[in-house]
XYZ file of C-alpha atoms in Angstrom:
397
model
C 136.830 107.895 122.014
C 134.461 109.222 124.151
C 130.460 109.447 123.866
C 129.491 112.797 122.218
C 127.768 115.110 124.188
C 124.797 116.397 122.456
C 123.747 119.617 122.236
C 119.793 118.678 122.091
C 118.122 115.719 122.418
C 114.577 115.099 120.871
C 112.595 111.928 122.035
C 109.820 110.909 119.536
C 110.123 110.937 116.244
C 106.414 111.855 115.281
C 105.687 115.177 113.135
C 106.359 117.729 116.198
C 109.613 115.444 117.201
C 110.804 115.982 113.736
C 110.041 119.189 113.539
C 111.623 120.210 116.555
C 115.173 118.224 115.864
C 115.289 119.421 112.248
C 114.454 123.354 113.244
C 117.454 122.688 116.309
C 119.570 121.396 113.780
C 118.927 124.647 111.267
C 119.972 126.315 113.916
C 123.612 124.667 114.254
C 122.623 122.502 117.572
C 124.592 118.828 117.772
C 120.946 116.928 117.929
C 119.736 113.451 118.996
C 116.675 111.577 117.813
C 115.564 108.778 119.769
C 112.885 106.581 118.766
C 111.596 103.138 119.019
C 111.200 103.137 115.069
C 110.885 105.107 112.160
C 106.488 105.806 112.223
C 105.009 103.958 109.613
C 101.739 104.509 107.731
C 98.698 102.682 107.967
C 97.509 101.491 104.269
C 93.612 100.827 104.305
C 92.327 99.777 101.319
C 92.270 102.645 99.124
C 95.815 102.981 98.969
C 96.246 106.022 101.604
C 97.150 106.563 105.005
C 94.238 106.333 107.375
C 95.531 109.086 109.228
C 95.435 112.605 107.925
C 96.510 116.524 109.343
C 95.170 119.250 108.987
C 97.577 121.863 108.338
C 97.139 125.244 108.987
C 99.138 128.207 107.076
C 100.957 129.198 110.597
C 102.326 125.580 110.094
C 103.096 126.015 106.483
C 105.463 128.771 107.470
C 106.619 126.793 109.730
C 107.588 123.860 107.290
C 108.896 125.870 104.541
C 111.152 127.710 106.958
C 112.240 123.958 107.584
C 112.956 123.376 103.750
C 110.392 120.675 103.861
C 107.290 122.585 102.049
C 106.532 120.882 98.375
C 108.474 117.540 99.054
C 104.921 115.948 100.050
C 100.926 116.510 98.553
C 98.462 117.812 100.190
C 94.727 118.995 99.532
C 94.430 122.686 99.947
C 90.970 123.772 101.006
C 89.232 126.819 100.592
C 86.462 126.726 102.760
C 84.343 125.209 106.010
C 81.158 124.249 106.722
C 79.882 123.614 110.242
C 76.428 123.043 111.836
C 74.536 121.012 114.256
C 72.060 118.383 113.814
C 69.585 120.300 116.039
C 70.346 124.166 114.945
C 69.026 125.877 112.176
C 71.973 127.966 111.284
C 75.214 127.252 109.321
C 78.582 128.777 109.767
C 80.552 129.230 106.782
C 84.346 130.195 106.192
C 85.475 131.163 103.050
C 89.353 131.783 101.882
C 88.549 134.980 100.589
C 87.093 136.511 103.418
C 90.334 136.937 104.984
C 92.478 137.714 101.766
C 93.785 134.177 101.197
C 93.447 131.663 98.584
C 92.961 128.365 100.865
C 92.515 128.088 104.592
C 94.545 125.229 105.063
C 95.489 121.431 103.784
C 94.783 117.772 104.506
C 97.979 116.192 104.624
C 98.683 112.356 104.916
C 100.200 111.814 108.219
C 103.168 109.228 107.301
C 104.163 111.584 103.359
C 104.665 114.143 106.139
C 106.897 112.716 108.369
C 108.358 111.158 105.638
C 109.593 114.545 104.225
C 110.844 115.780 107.710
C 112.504 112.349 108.289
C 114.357 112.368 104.773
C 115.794 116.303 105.586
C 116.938 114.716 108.817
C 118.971 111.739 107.683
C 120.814 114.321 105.344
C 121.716 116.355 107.804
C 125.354 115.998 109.115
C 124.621 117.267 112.225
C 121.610 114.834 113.606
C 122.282 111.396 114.583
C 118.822 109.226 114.599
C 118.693 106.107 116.466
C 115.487 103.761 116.441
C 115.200 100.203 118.243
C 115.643 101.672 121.981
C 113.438 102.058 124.809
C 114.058 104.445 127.162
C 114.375 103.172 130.595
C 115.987 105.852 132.957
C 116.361 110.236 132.629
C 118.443 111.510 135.270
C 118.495 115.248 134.989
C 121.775 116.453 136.458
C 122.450 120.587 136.987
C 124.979 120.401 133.525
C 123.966 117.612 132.001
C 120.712 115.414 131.344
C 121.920 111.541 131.127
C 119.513 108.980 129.023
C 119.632 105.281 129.343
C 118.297 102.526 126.957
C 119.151 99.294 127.824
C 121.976 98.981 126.036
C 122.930 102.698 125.308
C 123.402 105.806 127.301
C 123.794 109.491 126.045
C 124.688 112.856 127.318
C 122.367 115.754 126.151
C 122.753 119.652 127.445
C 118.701 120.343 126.631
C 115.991 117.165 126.461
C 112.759 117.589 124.434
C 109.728 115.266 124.942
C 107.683 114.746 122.101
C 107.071 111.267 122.447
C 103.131 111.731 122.601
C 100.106 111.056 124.811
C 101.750 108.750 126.643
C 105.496 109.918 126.695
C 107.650 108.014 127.879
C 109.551 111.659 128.949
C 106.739 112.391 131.213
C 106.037 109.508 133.006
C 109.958 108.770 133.882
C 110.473 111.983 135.018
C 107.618 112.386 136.751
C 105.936 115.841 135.281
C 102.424 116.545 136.748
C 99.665 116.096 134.685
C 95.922 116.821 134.541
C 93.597 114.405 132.644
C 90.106 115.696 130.855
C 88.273 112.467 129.795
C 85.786 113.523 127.501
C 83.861 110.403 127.063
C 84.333 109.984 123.509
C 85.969 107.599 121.078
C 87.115 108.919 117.786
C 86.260 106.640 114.933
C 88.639 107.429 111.877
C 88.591 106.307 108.099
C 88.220 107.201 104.211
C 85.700 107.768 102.527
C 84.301 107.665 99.037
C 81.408 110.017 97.998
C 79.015 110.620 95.380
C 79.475 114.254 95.111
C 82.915 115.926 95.413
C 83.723 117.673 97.812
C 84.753 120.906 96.470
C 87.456 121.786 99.053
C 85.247 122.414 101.221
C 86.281 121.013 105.204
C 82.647 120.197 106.751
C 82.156 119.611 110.627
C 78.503 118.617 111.980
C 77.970 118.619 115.553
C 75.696 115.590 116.547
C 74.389 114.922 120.075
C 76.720 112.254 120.963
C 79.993 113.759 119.377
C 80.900 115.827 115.802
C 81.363 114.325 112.598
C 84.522 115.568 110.578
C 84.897 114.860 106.398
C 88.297 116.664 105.367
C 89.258 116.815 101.552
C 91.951 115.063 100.199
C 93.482 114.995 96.773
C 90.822 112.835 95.309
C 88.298 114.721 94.260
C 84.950 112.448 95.822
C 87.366 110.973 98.724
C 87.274 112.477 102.139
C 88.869 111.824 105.647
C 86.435 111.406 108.844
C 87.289 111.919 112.561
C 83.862 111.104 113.820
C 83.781 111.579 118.015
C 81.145 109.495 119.507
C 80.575 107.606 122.915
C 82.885 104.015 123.244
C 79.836 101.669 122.917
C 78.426 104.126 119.213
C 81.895 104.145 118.036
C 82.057 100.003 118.584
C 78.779 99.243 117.168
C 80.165 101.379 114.127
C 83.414 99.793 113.901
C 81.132 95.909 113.868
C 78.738 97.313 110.834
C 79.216 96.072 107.970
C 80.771 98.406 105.164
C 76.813 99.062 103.198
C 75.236 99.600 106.287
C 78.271 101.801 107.965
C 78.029 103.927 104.639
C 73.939 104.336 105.299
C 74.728 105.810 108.791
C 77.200 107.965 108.076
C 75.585 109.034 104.867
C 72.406 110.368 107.817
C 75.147 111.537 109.776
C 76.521 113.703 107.457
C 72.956 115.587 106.415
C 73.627 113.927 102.636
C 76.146 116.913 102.632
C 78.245 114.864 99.496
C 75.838 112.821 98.376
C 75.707 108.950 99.266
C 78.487 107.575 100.771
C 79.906 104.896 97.813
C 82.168 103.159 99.643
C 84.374 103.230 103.093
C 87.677 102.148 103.984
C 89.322 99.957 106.847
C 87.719 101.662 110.171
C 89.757 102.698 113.545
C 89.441 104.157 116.787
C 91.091 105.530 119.739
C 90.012 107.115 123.104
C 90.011 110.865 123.549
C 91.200 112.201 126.626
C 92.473 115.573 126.821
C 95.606 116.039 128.995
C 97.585 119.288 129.601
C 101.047 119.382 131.897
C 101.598 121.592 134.693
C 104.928 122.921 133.203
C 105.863 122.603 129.556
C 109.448 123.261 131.328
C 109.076 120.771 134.136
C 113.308 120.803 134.552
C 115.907 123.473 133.973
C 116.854 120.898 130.829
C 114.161 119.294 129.949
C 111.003 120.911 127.302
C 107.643 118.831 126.544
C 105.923 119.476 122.930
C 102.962 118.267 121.719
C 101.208 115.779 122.822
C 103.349 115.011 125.380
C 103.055 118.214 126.833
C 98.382 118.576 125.867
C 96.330 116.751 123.975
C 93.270 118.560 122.556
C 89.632 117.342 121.209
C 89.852 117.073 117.767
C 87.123 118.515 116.720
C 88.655 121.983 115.066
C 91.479 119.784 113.788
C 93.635 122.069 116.001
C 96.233 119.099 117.769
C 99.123 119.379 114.673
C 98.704 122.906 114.490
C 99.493 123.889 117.846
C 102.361 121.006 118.344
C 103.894 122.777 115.270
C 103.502 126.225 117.099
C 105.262 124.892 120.180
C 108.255 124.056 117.458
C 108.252 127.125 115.511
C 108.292 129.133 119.214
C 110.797 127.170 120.270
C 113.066 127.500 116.824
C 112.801 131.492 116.964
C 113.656 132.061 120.132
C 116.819 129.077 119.876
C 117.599 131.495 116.939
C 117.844 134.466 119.082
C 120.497 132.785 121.472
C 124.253 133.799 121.270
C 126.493 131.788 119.799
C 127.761 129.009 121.725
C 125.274 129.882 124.385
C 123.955 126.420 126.448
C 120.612 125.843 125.467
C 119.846 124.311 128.496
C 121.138 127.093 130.612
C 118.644 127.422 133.864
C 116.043 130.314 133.209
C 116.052 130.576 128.942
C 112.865 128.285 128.802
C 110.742 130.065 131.105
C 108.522 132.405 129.489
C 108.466 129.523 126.426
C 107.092 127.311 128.982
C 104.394 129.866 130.341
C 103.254 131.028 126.801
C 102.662 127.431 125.270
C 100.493 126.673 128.345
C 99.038 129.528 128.457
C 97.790 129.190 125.441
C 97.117 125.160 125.708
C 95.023 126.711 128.556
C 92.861 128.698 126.110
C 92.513 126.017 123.674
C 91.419 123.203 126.015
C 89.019 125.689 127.746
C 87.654 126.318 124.182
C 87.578 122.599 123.323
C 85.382 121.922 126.613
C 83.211 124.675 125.900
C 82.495 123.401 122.304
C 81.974 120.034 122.745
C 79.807 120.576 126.089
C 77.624 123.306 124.309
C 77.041 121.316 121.307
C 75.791 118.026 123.546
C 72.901 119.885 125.177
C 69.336 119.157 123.459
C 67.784 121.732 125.111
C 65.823 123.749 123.164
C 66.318 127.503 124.673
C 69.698 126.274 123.866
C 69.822 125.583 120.568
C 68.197 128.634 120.267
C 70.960 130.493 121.762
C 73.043 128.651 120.033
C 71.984 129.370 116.248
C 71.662 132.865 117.570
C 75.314 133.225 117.864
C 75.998 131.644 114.946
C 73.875 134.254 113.217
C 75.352 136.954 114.993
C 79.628 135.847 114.287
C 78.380 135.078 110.588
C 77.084 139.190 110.133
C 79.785 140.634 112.642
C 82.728 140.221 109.993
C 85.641 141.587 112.209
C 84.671 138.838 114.840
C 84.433 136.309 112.068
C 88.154 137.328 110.351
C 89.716 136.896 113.845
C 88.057 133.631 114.789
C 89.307 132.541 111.035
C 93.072 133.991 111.851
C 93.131 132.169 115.156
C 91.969 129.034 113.592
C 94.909 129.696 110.739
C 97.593 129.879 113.545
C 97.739 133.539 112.501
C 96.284 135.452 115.122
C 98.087 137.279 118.393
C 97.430 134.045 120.650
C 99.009 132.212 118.425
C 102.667 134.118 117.964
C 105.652 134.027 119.933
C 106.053 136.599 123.008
């Protein structure tokens, strides 16, 4: 008996590759995970998974559309906080102001994935295999042919979604800009004196911003803290008391002493966006394999998850029976996702690079417009929408 061919193919396994190969298989599609392993979490000392997303409500529809909505926790928050440690003004978000009871929710990364991952092994129509590298991609006119070492499959459409460094990308070759940003991001858990409400806070220090994200706990929050490479390894060498002094500074006191931390870790940030989310007639690139964004408005989830629910409505809209490969059906996908990756990366730059300057006709200028989005509420609503993945940049064409 013959190999199956498959009608999709997802590579990466992550939250967008899950995503993706669950909404193809929804849709009817013959799908293909490939990853190196099922992700796992990492378990600091308090019990949770160091890593946490933010999840917007664009994603939520995303998820329940998926059938995946309730089978995890997450910590819904209603409002956020964000100043500067130079500025005199604060920008505030509240729920409310746009007609909705929370903004959003902090989600641990691995009871995520392990809800998509469960709906996938129970579908009859995905086959998941882990423990294989891929070496080769040879991306024929009908056909796009994978090779492992010991394995080869036949897929009509291949999606990338094997992250930062995708394994997609580099053996096909797909063009590639790189942003460094010369910062680290330092993440870990936190536990506070004060709770914290529901309330996401974001203060933007000279050398990078500080993130504290709710979780279920009520006085235990999640940090991405962005700082230079030699702050962010002087941080990671401090000893837990004295860590919890500096980021207790850091944070303006905003909760309260910082009680106690959790295991510390940290990655580089370096923003990256493709030239062609459709770099092949057959072949698509999601999330971080296709950009990578700052982290500072907790936006990198968020938009991987738009790419998927894009990409699931317009798979919906095909004919039966149609290829989904076929040359040509990709193309305005491909040019709205980096259009808007585009936007989003310009925004990031602009952000982080305003916030860094000391100057003081700056910071001026910059509380000014803080003062002037707080009072101008139909300018404050759409900046909120966007940031819920509900605005017009945000939808499908």
């Amino acid at each position: 008996m013959s190999d199956p061919v498959y009608d999709i193919a997802v590579i990466g396994g992550g939250l967008i590759g899950a995503a993706a190969a669950l909404g193809a298989a929804r849709q009817g599609q013959r799908v293909l995970l490939l990853d190196r392993a099922q992700p796992q979490p990492i378990l600091g000392r308090f019990g949770m998974d160091i890593r946490n997303v933010s999840l917007s409500p664009g994603s939520r529809a995303l998820l329940e559309q998926l059938g995946v909505w309730g089978k995890f926790c997450g910590a819904p928050f209603v409002g956020m906080q964000v100043w500067e440690e130079q500025g005199t003004a604060t920008l505030s978000f509240d729920a409310a102001e746009v007609d909705r009871s929370e903004l959003g929710w902090i989600v641990e990364n691995s009871h995520l994935v392990d809800a998509l991952w469960q709906a996938l092994q129970q579908a009859s129509n995905v086959d998941i295999r882990t423990g294989e590298v891929l070496e080769a991609i040879s991306a024929a006119p009908g056909l796009v042919d994978l090779r492992s070492a010991t394995t080869s499959y036949q897929t009509r459409l291949l999606i990338g979604t094997d992250g930062a460094a995708s394994s997609v990308r580099r053996l096909l070759g797909v063009e590639t800009s790189t942003y460094p940003t010369g910062h680290t991001a330092l993440v870990t858990l936190l536990e506070t004196q004060q709770p914290h409400l529901g309330i996401a806070r974001q203060r933007f220090l000279l050398d990078g911003p500080l993130a504290l994200l709710p979780s279920m706990a009520a006085k235990r929050v999640s940090v991405v803290w962005s700082q230079s490479e030699p702050q962010a390894q002087r941080r990671l060498q401090l000893s837990d008391a004295a860590f919890c002094r500096e980021i207790t500074a850091a944070s303006d006191n905003q909760l309260g002493e910082v009680l106690a931390v959790d295991e510390r870790y940290s990655f580089p940030l370096n923003q990256h966006l493709v030239h062609s989310f459709n770099p092949l007639p057959r072949v698509l690139l999601m999330g971080d394999a296709a950009r990578v964004l700052h982290p500072l408005a907790g936006l990198g989830a968020n938009v991987g998850f738009e790419d998927v629910r894009d990409f699931v409505t317009r798979l919906a809209q095909l004919p039966a029976g149609v290829d989904p490969g076929y040359r040509g059906i990709w193309s305005s996908f491909a040019r709205q996702r980096r259009a808007r990756a585009q936007v989003m990366l310009s925004l990031m730059t602009l952000l982080r690079r305003t916030y860094a300057q000391n100057d003081p006709y700056l910071q001026w200028l910059r509380s000014l417009g803080v003062r002037l989005t707080t009072r101008f509420e139909p300018l404050k609503k759409q900046v909120i929408r966007e940031a819920l993945g509900l605005g017009p940049l945000a939808q499908p064409l």
